Amino acid sequence: MGSKFKSPLLQLIDKVSFFDEFSESEKFEIIKNNSMVKKYEQKDLTIVSEGEEGSSAVIILAGQVNIIKLSTPDTEKGRLSLRDPKIVTLATLGVGSVFGEVSLLSNQRRTSGVVTSSPLVIALQIDKEDLQAFNPSIQNKFQTQFTSILI
């Protein structure tokens, strides 16, 4: 199968360094599970909400997202302000970025939210069940990549 006949999704994965250690057949195995591929076709869509339970990691294949956090309410003279909390953008992530790996590995609540910052975002969302369904070689490569991100 020549490279000009690769699926658009496989072409996107080939551009992401996270998958550099994966063979072509392993990449194909990953994208075969269409339910892991998420497409967001609008800016400012919520992918992850701060505080929600999480058990999946997300790898951005196309587009950009903002990592956001609700600011703590202002205090006025020792009392809580009635003003709405403000949303603070902590970072903008693009192609190849990974988020949620801590939640995938530890089932911790999400410490921040994630919203689309471009009109199109394509992401690979992997939960524990997805990971366990892969053969041991693919599982090990995912674990190695997530571990290296955390270190």
Coordinates of N, CA and C in Angstrom, one line a residue:
M1 N 0.9 -1.2 0.0 CA 0.0 0.0 0.0 C 0.9 1.2 0.0
G2 N 0.9 2.0 -1.1 CA 1.8 3.2 -1.2 C 1.2 4.3 -0.3
S3 N 2.1 5.2 0.0 CA 1.7 6.3 0.9 C 0.6 7.2 0.3
K4 N 0.5 7.3 -1.0 CA -0.5 8.1 -1.6 C -1.9 7.5 -1.5
F5 N -2.0 6.3 -1.1 CA -3.2 5.6 -0.9 C -3.7 5.5 0.6
K6 N -2.9 6.1 1.5 CA -3.2 6.1 2.9 C -4.5 6.9 3.1
S7 N -5.3 6.4 4.1 CA -6.5 7.1 4.5 C -6.1 8.5 5.1
P8 N -7.0 9.5 5.0 CA -6.7 10.8 5.6 C -6.3 10.7 7.1
L9 N -7.0 9.8 7.8 CA -6.8 9.6 9.2 C -5.3 9.1 9.5
L10 N -4.9 8.1 8.7 CA -3.6 7.6 8.8 C -2.5 8.6 8.4
Q11 N -2.9 9.5 7.5 CA -1.9 10.6 7.1 C -1.8 11.6 8.3
L12 N -2.9 11.8 9.0 CA -2.8 12.7 10.2 C -2.0 12.1 11.3
I13 N -2.2 10.8 11.5 CA -1.4 10.1 12.6 C 0.1 10.1 12.3
D14 N 0.4 9.9 11.0 CA 1.8 9.9 10.6 C 2.5 11.2 10.9
K15 N 1.8 12.3 11.0 CA 2.4 13.6 11.3 C 2.6 13.9 12.8
V16 N 2.1 12.9 13.7 CA 2.1 13.1 15.1 C 3.3 12.3 15.7
S17 N 4.2 13.0 16.3 CA 5.4 12.3 16.8 C 5.1 11.2 17.9
F18 N 3.9 11.4 18.6 CA 3.5 10.4 19.6 C 3.5 9.0 19.0
F19 N 3.2 8.9 17.7 CA 3.1 7.6 17.0 C 4.3 7.1 16.2
D20 N 5.4 7.8 16.4 CA 6.7 7.5 15.7 C 7.1 6.1 15.9
E21 N 6.9 5.5 17.1 CA 7.4 4.2 17.4 C 6.4 3.1 17.0
F22 N 5.3 3.5 16.5 CA 4.2 2.5 16.1 C 4.5 2.1 14.6
S23 N 4.3 0.8 14.3 CA 4.5 0.4 13.0 C 3.2 0.8 12.2
E24 N 3.3 0.7 10.8 CA 2.2 1.1 10.0 C 1.0 0.2 10.3
S25 N 1.2 -1.1 10.5 CA 0.0 -2.0 10.9 C -0.6 -1.7 12.2
E26 N 0.3 -1.2 13.2 CA -0.2 -0.8 14.5 C -1.0 0.5 14.4
K27 N -0.6 1.4 13.6 CA -1.3 2.7 13.4 C -2.7 2.3 12.7
F28 N -2.7 1.4 11.8 CA -3.9 1.0 11.1 C -4.9 0.4 12.1
E29 N -4.3 -0.5 13.0 CA -5.1 -1.1 14.1 C -5.8 -0.1 15.0
I30 N -5.0 1.0 15.3 CA -5.5 2.1 16.1 C -6.7 2.8 15.5
I31 N -6.6 3.2 14.2 CA -7.6 3.9 13.6 C -8.8 3.1 13.2
K32 N -8.6 1.8 13.2 CA -9.7 0.9 12.8 C -10.9 1.0 13.8
N33 N -10.6 1.4 15.0 CA -11.7 1.6 16.0 C -12.2 3.1 15.9
N34 N -13.1 3.2 15.0 CA -13.7 4.6 14.6 C -14.2 5.3 15.8
S35 N -14.7 4.6 16.9 CA -15.3 5.3 18.0 C -14.3 6.1 18.8
M36 N -13.0 5.8 18.6 CA -12.0 6.6 19.3 C -11.7 8.0 18.6
V37 N -12.1 8.1 17.4 CA -11.8 9.3 16.6 C -13.0 10.3 16.9
K38 N -12.6 11.4 17.4 CA -13.7 12.5 17.7 C -13.4 13.7 16.8
K39 N -14.5 14.2 16.2 CA -14.4 15.3 15.3 C -15.3 16.5 15.9
Y40 N -14.7 17.6 16.1 CA -15.4 18.8 16.7 C -15.3 19.9 15.6
E41 N -16.5 20.2 15.1 CA -16.6 21.1 13.9 C -17.0 22.5 14.2
Q42 N -16.6 23.0 15.4 CA -17.0 24.4 15.8 C -16.0 24.8 16.8
K43 N -15.7 26.1 16.9 CA -14.9 26.7 17.9 C -15.6 26.8 19.2
D44 N -14.9 26.7 20.3 CA -15.5 26.9 21.7 C -16.4 25.7 22.1
L45 N -16.2 24.5 21.5 CA -16.9 23.4 22.0 C -16.2 22.7 23.1
T46 N -16.9 22.3 24.1 CA -16.2 21.6 25.3 C -15.9 20.2 25.0
I47 N -14.6 19.8 25.2 CA -14.2 18.5 25.0 C -14.1 17.8 26.4
V48 N -13.6 18.5 27.4 CA -13.5 18.1 28.7 C -13.9 19.2 29.7
S49 N -14.7 18.9 30.7 CA -15.1 19.9 31.7 C -14.2 19.7 33.0
E50 N -13.8 20.9 33.5 CA -13.1 20.9 34.8 C -13.9 20.2 35.9
G51 N -13.2 19.3 36.6 CA -13.9 18.6 37.7 C -14.6 17.3 37.4
E52 N -14.8 17.1 36.1 CA -15.5 15.8 35.8 C -14.6 14.6 36.0
E53 N -15.2 13.5 36.2 CA -14.4 12.3 36.3 C -13.9 12.0 34.9
G54 N -12.7 11.5 34.9 CA -12.1 11.2 33.6 C -11.3 9.9 33.6
S55 N -11.4 9.2 32.5 CA -10.6 8.0 32.4 C -10.1 7.8 30.9
S56 N -9.9 9.0 30.3 CA -9.4 8.9 28.9 C -8.3 10.0 28.6
A57 N -7.5 9.6 27.7 CA -6.5 10.6 27.2 C -6.9 11.0 25.8
V58 N -6.4 12.2 25.4 CA -6.8 12.7 24.1 C -5.5 13.1 23.4
I59 N -5.4 12.7 22.1 CA -4.3 13.1 21.3 C -4.8 13.9 20.1
I60 N -4.3 15.2 20.0 CA -4.9 16.1 18.9 C -4.2 15.7 17.6
L61 N -5.0 15.4 16.6 CA -4.5 15.0 15.3 C -4.7 16.2 14.3
A62 N -5.6 17.1 14.5 CA -5.8 18.3 13.7 C -6.4 19.4 14.5
G63 N -6.1 20.6 14.3 CA -6.7 21.7 15.0 C -6.0 22.1 16.3
Q64 N -6.7 23.0 17.1 CA -6.1 23.4 18.3 C -7.2 23.5 19.4
V65 N -6.7 23.3 20.6 CA -7.6 23.4 21.8 C -7.0 24.4 22.8
N66 N -7.9 24.9 23.7 CA -7.4 25.7 24.8 C -7.7 24.9 26.1
I67 N -6.7 24.9 27.0 CA -6.8 24.4 28.3 C -7.3 25.5 29.1
I68 N -8.4 25.3 29.8 CA -9.0 26.5 30.6 C -9.3 26.1 32.0
K69 N -9.4 27.1 32.9 CA -9.6 26.8 34.3 C -10.5 28.0 34.7
L70 N -11.5 27.7 35.6 CA -12.3 28.7 36.2 C -11.4 29.4 37.3
S71 N -11.4 30.7 37.2 CA -10.6 31.4 38.2 C -11.4 31.4 39.5
T72 N -10.7 31.6 40.7 CA -11.4 31.6 41.9 C -12.1 32.9 42.1
P73 N -13.3 32.9 42.7 CA -14.1 34.1 42.8 C -13.3 35.2 43.6
D74 N -13.5 36.4 43.2 CA -12.9 37.5 43.9 C -13.5 37.6 45.3
T75 N -12.7 38.1 46.2 CA -13.2 38.4 47.6 C -13.2 39.9 47.8
E76 N -14.2 40.4 48.4 CA -14.3 41.8 48.7 C -14.6 41.9 50.1
K77 N -13.7 42.6 50.8 CA -13.9 42.8 52.3 C -14.2 41.5 53.0
G78 N -13.5 40.4 52.7 CA -13.7 39.1 53.4 C -14.9 38.3 53.0
R79 N -15.7 38.9 52.0 CA -16.8 38.1 51.6 C -16.7 37.7 50.1
L80 N -17.3 36.6 49.7 CA -17.2 36.2 48.3 C -18.0 37.2 47.5
S81 N -17.4 37.5 46.3 CA -18.1 38.4 45.4 C -19.2 37.6 44.7
L82 N -20.2 38.3 44.2 CA -21.3 37.7 43.5 C -21.0 37.6 42.0
R83 N -19.8 38.1 41.6 CA -19.5 38.1 40.2 C -19.2 36.7 39.7
D84 N -19.6 36.4 38.5 CA -19.3 35.0 37.9 C -17.8 34.8 37.9
P85 N -17.4 33.5 38.1 CA -16.0 33.2 38.0 C -15.6 33.4 36.5
K86 N -14.4 33.8 36.3 CA -13.9 34.1 34.9 C -13.2 32.8 34.4
I87 N -13.2 32.6 33.1 CA -12.5 31.5 32.5 C -11.1 32.0 32.1
V88 N -10.1 31.3 32.6 CA -8.7 31.7 32.3 C -8.1 30.6 31.3
T89 N -7.5 31.1 30.2 CA -6.9 30.1 29.3 C -5.5 29.9 29.8
L90 N -5.1 28.7 30.1 CA -3.8 28.3 30.6 C -2.8 28.0 29.5
A91 N -3.3 27.4 28.4 CA -2.4 27.1 27.3 C -3.3 26.8 26.1
T92 N -2.6 26.9 24.9 CA -3.2 26.4 23.7 C -2.4 25.3 23.2
L93 N -3.0 24.2 22.8 CA -2.4 23.0 22.4 C -2.7 22.7 20.9
G94 N -1.8 22.2 20.1 CA -2.0 21.9 18.7 C -1.7 20.4 18.4
V95 N -1.5 20.2 17.1 CA -1.3 18.8 16.6 C -0.2 18.1 17.4
G96 N -0.5 16.9 17.8 CA 0.5 16.1 18.5 C 0.4 16.3 20.0
S97 N -0.3 17.2 20.5 CA -0.4 17.4 21.9 C -1.3 16.4 22.5
V98 N -1.0 16.0 23.8 CA -1.8 15.0 24.5 C -2.2 15.6 25.8
F99 N -3.5 15.4 26.2 CA -4.0 15.8 27.5 C -4.8 14.7 28.0
G100 N -5.0 14.7 29.4 CA -5.8 13.7 30.0 C -5.1 12.4 30.4
E101 N -3.8 12.3 30.1 CA -3.1 11.1 30.4 C -3.1 10.7 31.9
V102 N -3.1 11.8 32.7 CA -3.2 11.5 34.2 C -4.5 10.9 34.6
S103 N -5.6 11.4 34.0 CA -6.9 10.8 34.3 C -7.0 9.3 33.7
L104 N -6.4 9.1 32.6 CA -6.4 7.7 32.0 C -5.7 6.8 33.0
L105 N -4.5 7.2 33.5 CA -3.7 6.3 34.3 C -4.1 6.2 35.7
S106 N -4.8 7.3 36.2 CA -5.1 7.3 37.7 C -6.6 7.5 38.0
N107 N -7.5 7.7 37.1 CA -8.9 8.0 37.3 C -9.1 9.2 38.2
Q108 N -8.2 10.2 38.2 CA -8.4 11.4 38.9 C -9.4 12.3 38.2
R109 N -10.0 13.2 38.9 CA -10.9 14.2 38.3 C -10.1 15.1 37.4
R110 N -10.8 15.7 36.4 CA -10.1 16.6 35.5 C -9.8 17.9 36.3
T111 N -8.5 18.4 36.2 CA -8.1 19.6 36.9 C -8.3 20.8 36.1
S112 N -8.6 20.6 34.8 CA -8.9 21.8 34.0 C -9.9 21.4 32.9
G113 N -10.4 22.3 32.2 CA -11.3 22.0 31.0 C -10.5 22.2 29.7
V114 N -11.1 21.7 28.7 CA -10.5 21.8 27.3 C -11.6 22.1 26.4
V115 N -11.4 23.2 25.6 CA -12.4 23.6 24.6 C -11.7 23.8 23.2
T116 N -12.4 23.6 22.2 CA -11.8 23.8 20.8 C -11.5 25.3 20.6
S117 N -10.3 25.6 20.0 CA -10.0 27.0 19.7 C -9.9 27.2 18.2
S118 N -10.1 26.1 17.4 CA -10.2 26.3 16.0 C -11.5 25.7 15.5
P119 N -11.9 26.0 14.3 CA -13.2 25.6 13.8 C -13.3 24.1 13.5
L120 N -12.1 23.4 13.4 CA -12.1 21.9 13.3 C -11.0 21.3 14.1
V121 N -11.4 20.4 15.0 CA -10.5 19.6 15.8 C -10.8 18.2 15.6
I122 N -9.7 17.4 15.2 CA -9.9 15.9 15.1 C -8.9 15.4 16.2
A123 N -9.5 14.5 17.0 CA -8.7 14.0 18.1 C -9.0 12.5 18.3
L124 N -8.0 11.8 18.9 CA -8.1 10.4 19.2 C -8.3 10.3 20.7
Q125 N -9.4 9.8 21.1 CA -9.7 9.7 22.5 C -9.6 8.3 23.0
I126 N -8.7 8.0 23.9 CA -8.4 6.6 24.3 C -8.8 6.4 25.8
D127 N -9.7 5.5 26.0 CA -10.0 5.1 27.4 C -9.4 3.8 27.8
K128 N -9.5 3.4 29.0 CA -8.9 2.1 29.5 C -9.4 0.9 28.7
E129 N -10.7 0.9 28.4 CA -11.2 -0.3 27.6 C -10.6 -0.3 26.2
D130 N -10.4 0.8 25.6 CA -9.8 0.9 24.2 C -8.4 0.4 24.3
L131 N -7.7 0.8 25.3 CA -6.3 0.4 25.5 C -6.1 -1.1 25.7
Q132 N -7.0 -1.6 26.6 CA -6.9 -3.0 26.9 C -7.4 -3.9 25.7
A133 N -8.1 -3.3 24.7 CA -8.5 -4.1 23.6 C -7.4 -4.3 22.5
F134 N -6.3 -3.5 22.6 CA -5.2 -3.6 21.7 C -4.3 -4.8 22.1
N135 N -3.5 -5.2 21.1 CA -2.5 -6.3 21.5 C -1.5 -5.7 22.4
P136 N -0.7 -6.6 23.1 CA 0.3 -6.1 24.1 C 1.3 -5.2 23.5
S137 N 1.7 -5.3 22.3 CA 2.7 -4.4 21.7 C 2.2 -3.0 21.6
I138 N 1.0 -2.8 21.2 CA 0.4 -1.5 21.1 C 0.2 -0.9 22.5
Q139 N -0.3 -1.8 23.4 CA -0.6 -1.3 24.8 C 0.8 -0.8 25.4
N140 N 1.8 -1.5 25.2 CA 3.1 -1.1 25.7 C 3.6 0.2 25.2
K141 N 3.4 0.4 23.9 CA 3.8 1.6 23.2 C 3.0 2.8 23.8
F142 N 1.7 2.6 23.9 CA 0.9 3.7 24.5 C 1.4 4.0 25.9
Q143 N 1.6 3.0 26.8 CA 2.1 3.2 28.1 C 3.4 3.9 28.2
T144 N 4.3 3.5 27.3 CA 5.6 4.1 27.2 C 5.5 5.6 26.8
Q145 N 4.7 5.9 25.9 CA 4.5 7.3 25.4 C 3.8 8.1 26.6
F146 N 2.8 7.6 27.2 CA 2.2 8.3 28.3 C 3.1 8.6 29.5
T147 N 3.9 7.6 29.8 CA 4.9 7.7 30.8 C 5.9 8.8 30.5
S148 N 6.4 8.8 29.3 CA 7.4 9.8 28.9 C 6.9 11.2 28.9
I149 N 5.6 11.3 28.6 CA 4.9 12.6 28.7 C 4.9 13.1 30.2
L150 N 4.6 12.2 31.1 CA 4.5 12.5 32.5 C 5.9 12.8 33.1
I151 N 6.9 12.2 32.6 CA 8.2 12.5 33.1 C 8.7 13.7 32.5

